[in-house]
XYZ file of C-alpha atoms in Angstrom:
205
model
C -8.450 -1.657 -36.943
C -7.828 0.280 -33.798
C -10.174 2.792 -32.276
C -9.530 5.185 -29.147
C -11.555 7.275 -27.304
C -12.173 9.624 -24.389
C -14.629 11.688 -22.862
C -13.460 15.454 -22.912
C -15.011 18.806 -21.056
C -15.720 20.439 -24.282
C -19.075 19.763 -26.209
C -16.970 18.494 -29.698
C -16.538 15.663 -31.413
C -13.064 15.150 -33.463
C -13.237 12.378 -36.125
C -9.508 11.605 -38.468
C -10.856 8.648 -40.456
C -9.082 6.724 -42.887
C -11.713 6.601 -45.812
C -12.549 3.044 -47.139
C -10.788 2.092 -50.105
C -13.307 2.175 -53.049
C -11.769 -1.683 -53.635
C -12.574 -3.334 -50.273
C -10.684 -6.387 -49.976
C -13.908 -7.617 -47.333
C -16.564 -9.401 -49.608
C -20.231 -8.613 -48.699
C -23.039 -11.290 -47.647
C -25.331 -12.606 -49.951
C -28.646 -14.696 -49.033
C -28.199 -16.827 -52.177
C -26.706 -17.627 -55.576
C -29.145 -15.313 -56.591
C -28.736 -12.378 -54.626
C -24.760 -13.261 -55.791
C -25.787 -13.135 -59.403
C -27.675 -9.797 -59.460
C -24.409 -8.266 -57.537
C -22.030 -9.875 -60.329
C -24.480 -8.668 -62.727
C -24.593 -5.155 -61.877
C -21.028 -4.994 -61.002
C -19.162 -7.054 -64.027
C -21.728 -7.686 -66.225
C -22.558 -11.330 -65.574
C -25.051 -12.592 -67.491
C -26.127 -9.259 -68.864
C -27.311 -9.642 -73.114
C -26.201 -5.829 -73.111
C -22.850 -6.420 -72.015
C -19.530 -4.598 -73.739
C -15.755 -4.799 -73.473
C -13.842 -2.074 -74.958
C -16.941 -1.583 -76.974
C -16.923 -5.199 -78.210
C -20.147 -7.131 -77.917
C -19.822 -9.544 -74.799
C -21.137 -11.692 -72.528
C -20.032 -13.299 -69.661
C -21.891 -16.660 -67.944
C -21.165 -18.534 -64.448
C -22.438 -21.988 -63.646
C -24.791 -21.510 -60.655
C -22.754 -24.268 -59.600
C -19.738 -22.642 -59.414
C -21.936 -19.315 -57.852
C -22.548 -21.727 -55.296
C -19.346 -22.939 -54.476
C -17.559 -19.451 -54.411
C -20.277 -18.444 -51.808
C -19.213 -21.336 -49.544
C -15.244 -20.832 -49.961
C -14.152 -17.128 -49.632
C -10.824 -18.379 -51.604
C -12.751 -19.189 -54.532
C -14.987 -15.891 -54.155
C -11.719 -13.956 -54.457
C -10.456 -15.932 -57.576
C -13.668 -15.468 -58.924
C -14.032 -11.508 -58.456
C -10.098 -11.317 -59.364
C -11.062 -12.729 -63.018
C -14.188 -10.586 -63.587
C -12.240 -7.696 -62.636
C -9.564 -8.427 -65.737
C -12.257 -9.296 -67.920
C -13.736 -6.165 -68.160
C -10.505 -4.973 -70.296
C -9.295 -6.627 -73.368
C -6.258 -5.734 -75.819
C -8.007 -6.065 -78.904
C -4.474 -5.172 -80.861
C -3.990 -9.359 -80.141
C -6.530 -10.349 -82.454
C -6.802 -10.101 -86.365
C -8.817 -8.070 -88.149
C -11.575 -6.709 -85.918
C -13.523 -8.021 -82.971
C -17.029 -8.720 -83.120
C -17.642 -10.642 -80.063
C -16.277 -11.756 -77.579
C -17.207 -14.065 -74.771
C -16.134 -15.720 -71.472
C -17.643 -18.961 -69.379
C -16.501 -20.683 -66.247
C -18.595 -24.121 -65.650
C -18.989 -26.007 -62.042
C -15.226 -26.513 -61.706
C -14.045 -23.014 -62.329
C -12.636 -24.066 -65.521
C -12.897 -20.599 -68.013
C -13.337 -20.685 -72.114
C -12.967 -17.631 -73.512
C -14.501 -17.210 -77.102
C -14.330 -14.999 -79.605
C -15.087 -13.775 -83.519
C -13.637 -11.227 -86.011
C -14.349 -9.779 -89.311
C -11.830 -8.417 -92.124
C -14.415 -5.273 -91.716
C -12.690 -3.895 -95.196
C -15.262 -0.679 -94.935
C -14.475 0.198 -91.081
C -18.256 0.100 -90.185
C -17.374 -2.733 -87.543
C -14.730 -0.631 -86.105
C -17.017 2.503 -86.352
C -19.410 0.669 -84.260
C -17.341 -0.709 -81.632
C -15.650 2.689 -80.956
C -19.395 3.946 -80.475
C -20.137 1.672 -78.206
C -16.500 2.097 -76.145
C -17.265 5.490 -75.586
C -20.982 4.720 -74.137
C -19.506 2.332 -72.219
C -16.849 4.484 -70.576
C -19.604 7.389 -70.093
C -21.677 4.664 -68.511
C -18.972 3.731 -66.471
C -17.940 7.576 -65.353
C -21.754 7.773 -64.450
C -21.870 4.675 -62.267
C -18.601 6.029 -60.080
C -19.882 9.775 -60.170
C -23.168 8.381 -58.494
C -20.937 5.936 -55.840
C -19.382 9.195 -54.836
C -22.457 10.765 -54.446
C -23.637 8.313 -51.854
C -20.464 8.112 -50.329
C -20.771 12.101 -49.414
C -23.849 12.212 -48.661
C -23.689 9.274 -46.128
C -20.490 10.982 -44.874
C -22.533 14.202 -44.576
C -25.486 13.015 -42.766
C -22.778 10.710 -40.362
C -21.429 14.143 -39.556
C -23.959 15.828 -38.917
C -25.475 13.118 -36.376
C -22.232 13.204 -34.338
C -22.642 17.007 -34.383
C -25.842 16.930 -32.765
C -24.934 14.040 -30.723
C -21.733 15.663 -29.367
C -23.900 18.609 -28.299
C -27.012 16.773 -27.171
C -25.292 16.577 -23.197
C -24.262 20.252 -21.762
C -20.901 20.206 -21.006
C -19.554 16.681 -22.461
C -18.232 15.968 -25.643
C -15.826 13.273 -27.333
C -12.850 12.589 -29.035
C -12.025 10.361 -31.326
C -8.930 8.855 -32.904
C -9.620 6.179 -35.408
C -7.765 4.375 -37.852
C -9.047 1.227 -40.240
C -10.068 0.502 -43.413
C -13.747 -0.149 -43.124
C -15.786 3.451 -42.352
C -18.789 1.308 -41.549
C -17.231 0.146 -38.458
C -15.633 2.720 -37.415
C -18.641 4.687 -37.312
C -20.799 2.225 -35.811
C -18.084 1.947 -32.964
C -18.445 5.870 -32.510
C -22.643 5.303 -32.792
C -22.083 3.306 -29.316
C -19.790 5.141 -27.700
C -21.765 8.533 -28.045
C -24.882 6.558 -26.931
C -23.474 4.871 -23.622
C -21.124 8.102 -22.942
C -18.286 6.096 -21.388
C -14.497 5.877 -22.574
C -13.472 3.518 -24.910
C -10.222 1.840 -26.203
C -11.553 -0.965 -28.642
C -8.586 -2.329 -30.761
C -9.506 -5.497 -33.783
């Protein structure tokens, strides 16, 4: 990340920002295996008796053991997420006949089982039902990122208009910025504490 900056005549402030990539590579804090839990539950379903995969009845379970371990070793964190991530899709032309559950687990040593169970389903009712439930699930899933971009404008709308006001709070003095990075957060907390203490800046991480 590299930030510049330098106090200008004119009452502006100029932001170019690279926006964050929706896939942050940087893993966020958690207090506890809990706190981890509830994220991986929200996020990929862990854990969750309402779970789906391509419509399929699911579920997906985590020793807290293992919870533990991948908060205390970013490596494992990352192997961890990695998995979830390709869980959530499944190529159900593999199996026979037609999928009526299906089910992964991952016990203290990051070992995974995957499980599964299928039906002939002469009549199609099975298949009915799972298509049903695909198409929830991809609504769900179209509501979930509709309401992430949501937030992400309106925090990028209120950010704005704070450095507005900020850039015109002083008669006279402004600032311009040049930023580039992949973490908005940062960037705009560096440009927080450079319009508060009014002095130039060249901060490079």
């Amino acid at each position: 990340m590299a930030i510049e900056a330098t106090n200008n005549i004119a009452a502006n402030v100029a932001l170019t920002a690279t926006q964050a990539s929706a896939n942050n590579k940087q893993q966020p804090k958690f207090e506890n295996v809990q706190d981890y839990a509830k994220y991986l539950g929200e996020r990929y379903g862990v854990y969750r008796a309402d779970k789906t995969i391509e419509g399929i009845p699911a579920s997906i379970n985590i020793s807290p053991a293992f919870l533990q371990k991948a908060l205390d070793d970013p490596e494992k964190m990352q192997w961890l997420e990695e998995n979830l991530e390709a869980m959530q899709s499944l190529n159900t032309s593999m199996f026979m006949g037609t999928l009526t559950y299906v089910g992964y687990s991952i016990d203290a040593d990051g070992n995974m089982v995957m499980m599964s169970s299928g039906s002939s389903d002469p009549d199609g009712k099975i298949a009915a039902a799972n298509a049903k439930r695909k198409q929830e699930e991809k609504k769900e899933q179209e509501r979930l990122e509709q309401k992430r971009l949501e937030l992400q404008r309106e925090e990028q709308n209120r950010f704005e208009e704070w450095a507005q006001k900020a850039a015109t709070k002083d008669m006279g003095v402004g600032f311009q910025f040049s930023l580039n990075g992949d973490n908005v957060k940062a960037l705009q907390l560096e440009i927080a504490n450079a319009l508060q203490s009014g002095i130039a800046m060249d901060t490079k991480a």
